[in-house]
PDB file of C-alpha atoms and ligand atoms in Angstrom:
ATOM      1  CA  UNK A1204     -18.394   6.068 -30.124  1.00 65.00           C
ATOM      2  CA  UNK A1205     -16.614   5.686 -26.792  1.00 65.00           C
ATOM      3  CA  UNK A1206     -16.983   9.440 -26.151  1.00 65.00           C
ATOM      4  CA  UNK A1207     -20.694   9.198 -26.965  1.00 65.00           C
ATOM      5  CA  UNK A1208     -21.099   6.300 -24.548  1.00 59.00           C
ATOM      6  CA  UNK A1209     -19.143   8.162 -21.883  1.00 60.00           C
ATOM      7  CA  UNK A1210     -21.320  11.253 -22.212  1.00 58.00           C
ATOM      8  CA  UNK A1211     -24.481   9.103 -22.088  1.00 57.00           C
ATOM      9  CA  UNK A1212     -23.158   7.441 -18.946  1.00 55.00           C
ATOM     10  CA  UNK A1213     -22.424  10.859 -17.451  1.00 52.00           C
ATOM     11  CA  UNK A1214     -26.051  11.886 -18.083  1.00 52.00           C
ATOM     12  CA  UNK A1215     -27.383   8.735 -16.477  1.00 57.00           C
ATOM     13  CA  UNK A1216     -24.991   8.825 -13.543  1.00 64.00           C
ATOM     14  CA  UNK A1217     -23.834  12.384 -12.976  1.00 68.00           C
ATOM     15  CA  UNK A1218     -20.293  12.392 -11.569  1.00 83.00           C
ATOM     16  CA  UNK A1219     -17.757  15.052 -10.739  1.00 91.00           C
ATOM     17  CA  UNK A1220     -13.980  14.876 -10.877  1.00 94.00           C
ATOM     18  CA  UNK A1221     -12.826  13.597  -7.471  1.00 93.00           C
ATOM     19  CA  UNK A1222     -10.020  16.173  -7.486  1.00 94.00           C
ATOM     20  CA  UNK A1223     -11.441  19.439  -8.892  1.00 95.00           C
ATOM     21  CA  UNK A1224     -15.200  18.704  -8.896  1.00 93.00           C
ATOM     22  CA  UNK A1225     -15.466  19.545 -12.587  1.00 94.00           C
ATOM     23  CA  UNK A1226     -18.569  17.698 -13.847  1.00 92.00           C
ATOM     24  CA  UNK A1227     -18.903  14.727 -16.194  1.00 86.00           C
ATOM     25  CA  UNK A1228     -16.039  12.409 -15.282  1.00 88.00           C
ATOM     26  CA  UNK A1229     -14.760  10.617 -12.168  1.00 90.00           C
ATOM     27  CA  UNK A1230     -11.338  12.037 -12.950  1.00 93.00           C
ATOM     28  CA  UNK A1231     -11.095  14.881 -15.464  1.00 94.00           C
ATOM     29  CA  UNK A1232      -8.343  14.777 -18.135  1.00 94.00           C
ATOM     30  CA  UNK A1233      -6.371  17.608 -16.457  1.00 96.00           C
ATOM     31  CA  UNK A1234      -6.312  15.930 -13.022  1.00 95.00           C
ATOM     32  CA  UNK A1235      -5.688  12.526 -14.585  1.00 94.00           C
ATOM     33  CA  UNK A1236      -2.626  13.904 -16.331  1.00 95.00           C
ATOM     34  CA  UNK A1237      -1.397  15.604 -13.158  1.00 96.00           C
ATOM     35  CA  UNK A1238      -1.783  12.356 -11.240  1.00 94.00           C
ATOM     36  CA  UNK A1239       0.090  10.358 -13.867  1.00 94.00           C
ATOM     37  CA  UNK A1240       2.900  12.934 -13.871  1.00 95.00           C
ATOM     38  CA  UNK A1241       3.158  12.798 -10.072  1.00 94.00           C
ATOM     39  CA  UNK A1242       3.693   9.016 -10.285  1.00 96.00           C
ATOM     40  CA  UNK A1243       6.262   8.932 -13.120  1.00 96.00           C
ATOM     41  CA  UNK A1244       9.212   8.515 -10.784  1.00 96.00           C
ATOM     42  CA  UNK A1245       8.739   6.111  -7.873  1.00 98.00           C
ATOM     43  CA  UNK A1246      10.897   7.150  -4.940  1.00 97.00           C
ATOM     44  CA  UNK A1247      12.444   5.920  -1.679  1.00 97.00           C
ATOM     45  CA  UNK A1248      10.387   7.161   1.246  1.00 97.00           C
ATOM     46  CA  UNK A1249      11.598   5.318   4.369  1.00 96.00           C
ATOM     47  CA  UNK A1250      12.970   8.613   5.788  1.00 93.00           C
ATOM     48  CA  UNK A1251       9.360   9.887   5.939  1.00 91.00           C
ATOM     49  CA  UNK A1252       8.214   7.282   8.486  1.00 92.00           C
ATOM     50  CA  UNK A1253       9.740   6.832  11.923  1.00 91.00           C
ATOM     51  CA  UNK A1254       8.149   3.572  13.082  1.00 93.00           C
ATOM     52  CA  UNK A1255       9.374   1.300  10.288  1.00 95.00           C
ATOM     53  CA  UNK A1256      11.130  -1.922  11.254  1.00 94.00           C
ATOM     54  CA  UNK A1257      14.928  -1.640  11.439  1.00 93.00           C
ATOM     55  CA  UNK A1258      17.609  -4.218  10.712  1.00 90.00           C
ATOM     56  CA  UNK A1259      20.598  -5.083  12.942  1.00 88.00           C
ATOM     57  CA  UNK A1260      22.457  -2.082  11.536  1.00 92.00           C
ATOM     58  CA  UNK A1261      19.632   0.220  12.601  1.00 91.00           C
ATOM     59  CA  UNK A1262      18.592   0.885   8.995  1.00 95.00           C
ATOM     60  CA  UNK A1263      14.884   1.291   8.276  1.00 96.00           C
ATOM     61  CA  UNK A1264      13.120  -1.134   5.932  1.00 97.00           C
ATOM     62  CA  UNK A1265      13.421   0.364   2.432  1.00 98.00           C
ATOM     63  CA  UNK A1266      10.093   1.567   1.012  1.00 98.00           C
ATOM     64  CA  UNK A1267       9.319   2.655  -2.561  1.00 98.00           C
ATOM     65  CA  UNK A1268       6.305   4.899  -3.173  1.00 98.00           C
ATOM     66  CA  UNK A1269       4.592   5.587  -6.476  1.00 98.00           C
ATOM     67  CA  UNK A1270       4.144   9.185  -5.312  1.00 96.00           C
ATOM     68  CA  UNK A1271       3.596  11.500  -2.391  1.00 95.00           C
ATOM     69  CA  UNK A1272       0.230  11.648  -0.656  1.00 95.00           C
ATOM     70  CA  UNK A1273      -0.935  15.101  -1.676  1.00 92.00           C
ATOM     71  CA  UNK A1274      -2.836  16.903  -4.455  1.00 92.00           C
ATOM     72  CA  UNK A1275      -4.414  14.686  -7.146  1.00 95.00           C
ATOM     73  CA  UNK A1276      -2.852  11.419  -5.971  1.00 95.00           C
ATOM     74  CA  UNK A1277      -4.237  11.878  -2.442  1.00 95.00           C
ATOM     75  CA  UNK A1278      -7.697  12.737  -3.793  1.00 94.00           C
ATOM     76  CA  UNK A1279      -7.734   9.704  -6.073  1.00 95.00           C
ATOM     77  CA  UNK A1280      -6.553   7.289  -3.351  1.00 94.00           C
ATOM     78  CA  UNK A1281      -9.048   8.673  -0.861  1.00 92.00           C
ATOM     79  CA  UNK A1282     -11.919   8.415  -3.333  1.00 92.00           C
ATOM     80  CA  UNK A1283     -10.856   4.922  -4.354  1.00 91.00           C
ATOM     81  CA  UNK A1284     -10.752   3.783  -0.716  1.00 87.00           C
ATOM     82  CA  UNK A1285     -13.809   5.549   0.624  1.00 81.00           C
ATOM     83  CA  UNK A1286     -16.245   5.899  -2.193  1.00 75.00           C
ATOM     84  CA  UNK A1287     -15.818   2.496  -3.800  1.00 70.00           C
ATOM     85  CA  UNK A1288     -15.071   3.808  -7.245  1.00 77.00           C
ATOM     86  CA  UNK A1289     -13.364   0.928  -8.991  1.00 75.00           C
ATOM     87  CA  UNK A1290     -13.170   3.166 -12.092  1.00 81.00           C
ATOM     88  CA  UNK A1291     -10.232   4.897 -10.409  1.00 91.00           C
ATOM     89  CA  UNK A1292      -8.386   1.583 -10.260  1.00 88.00           C
ATOM     90  CA  UNK A1293      -7.364   1.936 -13.845  1.00 87.00           C
ATOM     91  CA  UNK A1294      -5.364   5.084 -13.122  1.00 91.00           C
ATOM     92  CA  UNK A1295      -3.877   3.661  -9.920  1.00 95.00           C
ATOM     93  CA  UNK A1296      -2.794   0.319 -11.422  1.00 94.00           C
ATOM     94  CA  UNK A1297      -0.071   1.741 -13.728  1.00 94.00           C
ATOM     95  CA  UNK A1298       1.256   3.928 -10.885  1.00 96.00           C
ATOM     96  CA  UNK A1299       1.454   0.981  -8.481  1.00 96.00           C
ATOM     97  CA  UNK A1300       2.909  -1.307 -11.150  1.00 95.00           C
ATOM     98  CA  UNK A1301       5.695   1.177 -11.830  1.00 96.00           C
ATOM     99  CA  UNK A1302       6.506   1.295  -8.107  1.00 97.00           C
ATOM    100  CA  UNK A1303       6.537  -2.528  -7.950  1.00 96.00           C
ATOM    101  CA  UNK A1304       8.946  -2.698 -10.903  1.00 96.00           C
ATOM    102  CA  UNK A1305      11.246  -0.156  -9.238  1.00 96.00           C
ATOM    103  CA  UNK A1306      11.145  -1.998  -5.912  1.00 97.00           C
ATOM    104  CA  UNK A1307      11.857  -5.376  -7.508  1.00 96.00           C
ATOM    105  CA  UNK A1308      14.801  -3.901  -9.441  1.00 95.00           C
ATOM    106  CA  UNK A1309      16.228  -1.899  -6.514  1.00 96.00           C
ATOM    107  CA  UNK A1310      15.512  -3.998  -3.449  1.00 97.00           C
ATOM    108  CA  UNK A1311      15.243  -7.666  -4.430  1.00 96.00           C
ATOM    109  CA  UNK A1312      17.910 -10.241  -5.156  1.00 94.00           C
ATOM    110  CA  UNK A1313      17.596 -10.726  -8.942  1.00 92.00           C
ATOM    111  CA  UNK A1314      18.037 -14.508  -8.780  1.00 90.00           C
ATOM    112  CA  UNK A1315      14.983 -15.240  -6.636  1.00 94.00           C
ATOM    113  CA  UNK A1316      11.216 -14.825  -6.942  1.00 96.00           C
ATOM    114  CA  UNK A1317       9.442 -12.016  -5.130  1.00 97.00           C
ATOM    115  CA  UNK A1318       6.177 -12.406  -3.251  1.00 97.00           C
ATOM    116  CA  UNK A1319       4.020  -9.322  -2.796  1.00 97.00           C
ATOM    117  CA  UNK A1320       2.335  -9.567   0.611  1.00 97.00           C
ATOM    118  CA  UNK A1321      -0.531  -7.087   1.044  1.00 96.00           C
ATOM    119  CA  UNK A1322      -0.782  -5.348   4.383  1.00 94.00           C
ATOM    120  CA  UNK A1323      -4.335  -6.247   5.439  1.00 88.00           C
ATOM    121  CA  UNK A1324      -7.100  -3.771   6.144  1.00 81.00           C
ATOM    122  CA  UNK A1325      -8.509  -3.699   9.656  1.00 77.00           C
ATOM    123  CA  UNK A1326     -11.589  -5.893   9.714  1.00 67.00           C
ATOM    124  CA  UNK A1327     -13.823  -3.059  10.821  1.00 67.00           C
ATOM    125  CA  UNK A1328     -12.689  -0.744   8.050  1.00 65.00           C
ATOM    126  CA  UNK A1329     -13.109  -3.550   5.554  1.00 66.00           C
ATOM    127  CA  UNK A1330     -16.617  -4.329   6.767  1.00 67.00           C
ATOM    128  CA  UNK A1331     -17.548  -0.656   6.584  1.00 67.00           C
ATOM    129  CA  UNK A1332     -16.303  -0.244   3.030  1.00 64.00           C
ATOM    130  CA  UNK A1333     -17.367  -3.705   1.907  1.00 69.00           C
ATOM    131  CA  UNK A1334     -14.229  -4.269  -0.087  1.00 75.00           C
ATOM    132  CA  UNK A1335     -10.427  -4.349   0.120  1.00 84.00           C
ATOM    133  CA  UNK A1336      -9.130  -1.547  -2.155  1.00 87.00           C
ATOM    134  CA  UNK A1337      -5.557  -2.861  -2.343  1.00 90.00           C
ATOM    135  CA  UNK A1338      -6.886  -6.333  -3.168  1.00 90.00           C
ATOM    136  CA  UNK A1339      -8.903  -4.837  -6.033  1.00 89.00           C
ATOM    137  CA  UNK A1340      -5.742  -3.203  -7.433  1.00 92.00           C
ATOM    138  CA  UNK A1341      -3.661  -6.367  -7.074  1.00 93.00           C
ATOM    139  CA  UNK A1342      -6.319  -8.491  -8.761  1.00 91.00           C
ATOM    140  CA  UNK A1343      -6.467  -6.007 -11.607  1.00 91.00           C
ATOM    141  CA  UNK A1344      -2.666  -6.038 -11.913  1.00 91.00           C
ATOM    142  CA  UNK A1345      -2.679  -9.827 -12.025  1.00 87.00           C
ATOM    143  CA  UNK A1346      -5.450  -9.921 -14.643  1.00 89.00           C
ATOM    144  CA  UNK A1347      -3.776  -7.408 -16.926  1.00 87.00           C
ATOM    145  CA  UNK A1348      -0.423  -9.155 -16.460  1.00 86.00           C
ATOM    146  CA  UNK A1349       1.466  -5.992 -15.647  1.00 88.00           C
ATOM    147  CA  UNK A1350       3.543  -7.605 -12.895  1.00 89.00           C
ATOM    148  CA  UNK A1351       7.059  -8.886 -13.621  1.00 84.00           C
ATOM    149  CA  UNK A1352       7.112 -12.642 -14.246  1.00 85.00           C
ATOM    150  CA  UNK A1353       8.894 -13.696 -11.061  1.00 90.00           C
ATOM    151  CA  UNK A1354       6.467 -11.708  -8.883  1.00 94.00           C
ATOM    152  CA  UNK A1355       3.741 -13.575  -6.984  1.00 94.00           C
ATOM    153  CA  UNK A1356       0.962 -12.306  -4.745  1.00 94.00           C
ATOM    154  CA  UNK A1357       0.102 -14.086  -1.485  1.00 95.00           C
ATOM    155  CA  UNK A1358      -2.139 -12.777   1.315  1.00 93.00           C
ATOM    156  CA  UNK A1359       0.102 -14.197   4.030  1.00 96.00           C
ATOM    157  CA  UNK A1360      -0.520 -11.657   6.788  1.00 95.00           C
ATOM    158  CA  UNK A1361      -3.881 -11.116   8.495  1.00 91.00           C
ATOM    159  CA  UNK A1362      -5.435  -9.214  11.341  1.00 88.00           C
ATOM    160  CA  UNK A1363      -6.037 -11.433  14.335  1.00 85.00           C
ATOM    161  CA  UNK A1364      -9.738 -11.926  14.879  1.00 72.00           C
ATOM    162  CA  UNK A1365      -9.497 -10.620  18.429  1.00 61.00           C
ATOM    163  CA  UNK A1366      -6.891  -7.966  17.658  1.00 47.00           C
ATOM    164  CA  UNK A1367      -6.751  -4.418  18.884  1.00 50.00           C
ATOM    165  CA  UNK A1368      -8.141  -1.906  16.455  1.00 50.00           C
ATOM    166  CA  UNK A1369      -6.393   1.175  17.766  1.00 49.00           C
ATOM    167  CA  UNK A1370      -5.221   3.436  14.971  1.00 48.00           C
ATOM    168  CA  UNK A1371      -1.609   3.038  13.937  1.00 44.00           C
ATOM    169  CA  UNK A1372      -1.644   6.689  13.015  1.00 49.00           C
ATOM    170  CA  UNK A1373      -1.709   7.776  16.650  1.00 54.00           C
ATOM    171  CA  UNK A1374       1.676   8.427  18.134  1.00 59.00           C
ATOM    172  CA  UNK A1375       5.090   8.179  16.549  1.00 63.00           C
ATOM    173  CA  UNK A1376       8.060   5.865  16.625  1.00 68.00           C
ATOM    174  CA  UNK A1377       8.069   3.256  19.341  1.00 71.00           C
ATOM    175  CA  UNK A1378       4.690   4.354  20.605  1.00 73.00           C
ATOM    176  CA  UNK A1379       3.070   3.864  17.185  1.00 73.00           C
ATOM    177  CA  UNK A1380       4.660   0.406  16.998  1.00 74.00           C
ATOM    178  CA  UNK A1381       3.432  -0.564  20.443  1.00 77.00           C
ATOM    179  CA  UNK A1382      -0.144   0.427  19.500  1.00 76.00           C
ATOM    180  CA  UNK A1383      -0.331  -2.141  16.671  1.00 83.00           C
ATOM    181  CA  UNK A1384       1.904  -4.783  18.251  1.00 85.00           C
ATOM    182  CA  UNK A1385       0.299  -8.222  18.268  1.00 87.00           C
ATOM    183  CA  UNK A1386      -2.534  -7.290  15.893  1.00 88.00           C
ATOM    184  CA  UNK A1387      -1.253  -9.254  12.866  1.00 92.00           C
ATOM    185  CA  UNK A1388      -0.343 -12.868  12.350  1.00 92.00           C
ATOM    186  CA  UNK A1389       0.515 -15.262   9.542  1.00 94.00           C
ATOM    187  CA  UNK A1390      -1.741 -18.331   9.936  1.00 91.00           C
ATOM    188  CA  UNK A1391      -1.316 -19.706   6.383  1.00 93.00           C
ATOM    189  CA  UNK A1392       1.464 -22.196   7.181  1.00 94.00           C
ATOM    190  CA  UNK A1393       1.103 -23.938   3.803  1.00 95.00           C
ATOM    191  CA  UNK A1394       1.494 -20.653   1.942  1.00 96.00           C
ATOM    192  CA  UNK A1395       4.504 -19.767   4.057  1.00 97.00           C
ATOM    193  CA  UNK A1396       6.106 -23.149   3.422  1.00 97.00           C
ATOM    194  CA  UNK A1397       5.462 -22.855  -0.329  1.00 97.00           C
ATOM    195  CA  UNK A1398       7.099 -19.412  -0.462  1.00 97.00           C
ATOM    196  CA  UNK A1399      10.011 -20.650   1.641  1.00 97.00           C
ATOM    197  CA  UNK A1400      10.572 -23.616  -0.709  1.00 97.00           C
ATOM    198  CA  UNK A1401      10.674 -21.162  -3.657  1.00 96.00           C
ATOM    199  CA  UNK A1402      13.162 -19.033  -1.677  1.00 96.00           C
ATOM    200  CA  UNK A1403      10.830 -16.108  -2.350  1.00 97.00           C
ATOM    201  CA  UNK A1404      11.668 -12.696  -0.948  1.00 97.00           C
ATOM    202  CA  UNK A1405       8.865 -10.696   0.601  1.00 98.00           C
ATOM    203  CA  UNK A1406       7.894  -7.206  -0.580  1.00 98.00           C
ATOM    204  CA  UNK A1407       5.064  -5.823   1.534  1.00 98.00           C
ATOM    205  CA  UNK A1408       2.534  -3.788  -0.365  1.00 97.00           C
ATOM    206  CA  UNK A1409       0.233  -1.150   1.111  1.00 96.00           C
ATOM    207  CA  UNK A1410      -1.758   1.878  -0.002  1.00 94.00           C
ATOM    208  CA  UNK A1411      -0.439   4.738   2.142  1.00 94.00           C
ATOM    209  CA  UNK A1412       2.711   4.879   4.289  1.00 95.00           C
ATOM    210  CA  UNK A1413       2.186   6.985   7.421  1.00 92.00           C
ATOM    211  CA  UNK A1414       4.242   5.995  10.467  1.00 92.00           C
ATOM    212  CA  UNK A1415       5.328   2.605   9.153  1.00 94.00           C
ATOM    213  CA  UNK A1416       4.120   0.938  12.367  1.00 94.00           C
ATOM    214  CA  UNK A1417       1.824  -1.449  10.494  1.00 93.00           C
ATOM    215  CA  UNK A1418       4.723  -2.530   8.278  1.00 96.00           C
ATOM    216  CA  UNK A1419       6.808  -3.150  11.400  1.00 95.00           C
ATOM    217  CA  UNK A1420       3.994  -5.312  12.763  1.00 95.00           C
ATOM    218  CA  UNK A1421       3.641  -7.160   9.422  1.00 96.00           C
ATOM    219  CA  UNK A1422       7.349  -7.943   9.492  1.00 96.00           C
ATOM    220  CA  UNK A1423       7.051  -9.119  13.101  1.00 95.00           C
ATOM    221  CA  UNK A1424       4.211 -11.459  12.036  1.00 96.00           C
ATOM    222  CA  UNK A1425       6.561 -13.086   9.486  1.00 96.00           C
ATOM    223  CA  UNK A1426       9.602 -13.131  11.778  1.00 94.00           C
ATOM    224  CA  UNK A1427       9.354 -16.853  12.585  1.00 93.00           C
ATOM    225  CA  UNK A1428       8.577 -17.910   9.021  1.00 95.00           C
ATOM    226  CA  UNK A1429      12.173 -17.856   7.759  1.00 95.00           C
ATOM    227  CA  UNK A1430      11.144 -15.622   4.854  1.00 97.00           C
ATOM    228  CA  UNK A1431      13.382 -12.710   3.991  1.00 96.00           C
ATOM    229  CA  UNK A1432      11.684  -9.311   3.789  1.00 97.00           C
ATOM    230  CA  UNK A1433      13.486  -7.073   1.310  1.00 96.00           C
ATOM    231  CA  UNK A1434      11.274  -3.987   1.447  1.00 98.00           C
ATOM    232  CA  UNK A1435       7.865  -2.511   0.830  1.00 98.00           C
ATOM    233  CA  UNK A1436       5.920  -0.791  -1.933  1.00 98.00           C
ATOM    234  CA  UNK A1437       3.194   1.785  -1.358  1.00 97.00           C
ATOM    235  CA  UNK A1438       0.983   3.888  -3.569  1.00 96.00           C
ATOM    236  CA  UNK A1439       1.827   7.000  -1.642  1.00 97.00           C
ATOM    237  CA  UNK A1440       3.773   8.245   1.371  1.00 96.00           C
ATOM    238  CA  UNK A1441       2.585  11.063   3.578  1.00 91.00           C
ATOM    239  CA  UNK A1442       4.964  14.011   3.776  1.00 78.00           C
ATOM    240  CA  UNK A1443       7.810  13.637   6.297  1.00 67.00           C
ATOM    241  CA  UNK A1444       6.784  14.315   9.910  1.00 59.00           C
ATOM    242  CA  UNK A1445       7.244  17.885  11.068  1.00 60.00           C
ATOM    243  CA  UNK A1446      10.373  17.837  13.295  1.00 58.00           C
ATOM    244  CA  UNK A1447       8.745  20.400  15.643  1.00 57.00           C
ATOM    245  CA  UNK A1448       5.888  18.009  16.310  1.00 52.00           C
ATOM    246  CA  UNK A1449       8.020  14.910  16.165  1.00 45.00           C
ATOM    247  CA  UNK A1450       8.793  14.712  19.858  1.00 44.00           C
ATOM    248  CA  UNK A1451       9.247  11.010  20.377  1.00 43.00           C
ATOM    249  CA  UNK A1452       7.452   9.470  23.244  1.00 39.00           C
ATOM    250  CA  UNK A1453       9.724   7.819  25.770  1.00 36.00           C
ATOM    251  CA  UNK A1454       6.988   5.368  26.597  1.00 37.00           C
ATOM    252  CA  UNK A1455       7.234   1.910  25.102  1.00 37.00           C
ATOM    253  CA  UNK A1456       5.921  -1.458  26.076  1.00 33.00           C
TER     254      UNK A1456
HETATM  255 ZN1   ZN B 683     -10.276  17.386 -12.188  1.00 68.01          ZN
END
């Protein structure tokens, strides 16, 4: 019955696999399996990004990724973000949930609640797409109750209305950080106070980790709140920067 309905839907709305372009499904069974396999083992990825915030010991903020941004996972994330295909959410939710579970177990103090704080989308990008892909995934995770019990979701960090919209992807290290500096803030003082009274630890959550500059800026936005940031979770991390191209700019503001 379900197969019959699916094939009828495919006739009405012809779709191709977002990975291999095979007809009849948004994600064919072969690519779906490959994507699930690629996300079976969430991994630490902070060594792949050189503009992450660092602690007093010079250690980068720990980041757990569901997978690496290539092959099927990259195709699915890109399609989900750009083509507004909420159908792909159902394959991304289990991958992200597994990464959240790993991050909570590895990075958070077990005695305290954890608050997932989404890294916001630039207003322009959001307006262009008409929706917030990460928000769609988080809402789905909340609805299907796949998050651990002590995990909350609060949209505490936002883009400033008058912020700079330069791409965080340009430049590396300090330069990448300086490009996004001052673009985010945390205006929800009641939300912050509530999380502080619960002694909640912050886990930032984002779709793709590139330089880590946006995460550094998100942490800066929460610096005065008193909240402890224990790490970040992402769907995917881009491959480590090529050391030959990774000449760090000496410029910083
Ligand atoms: Zn396929």
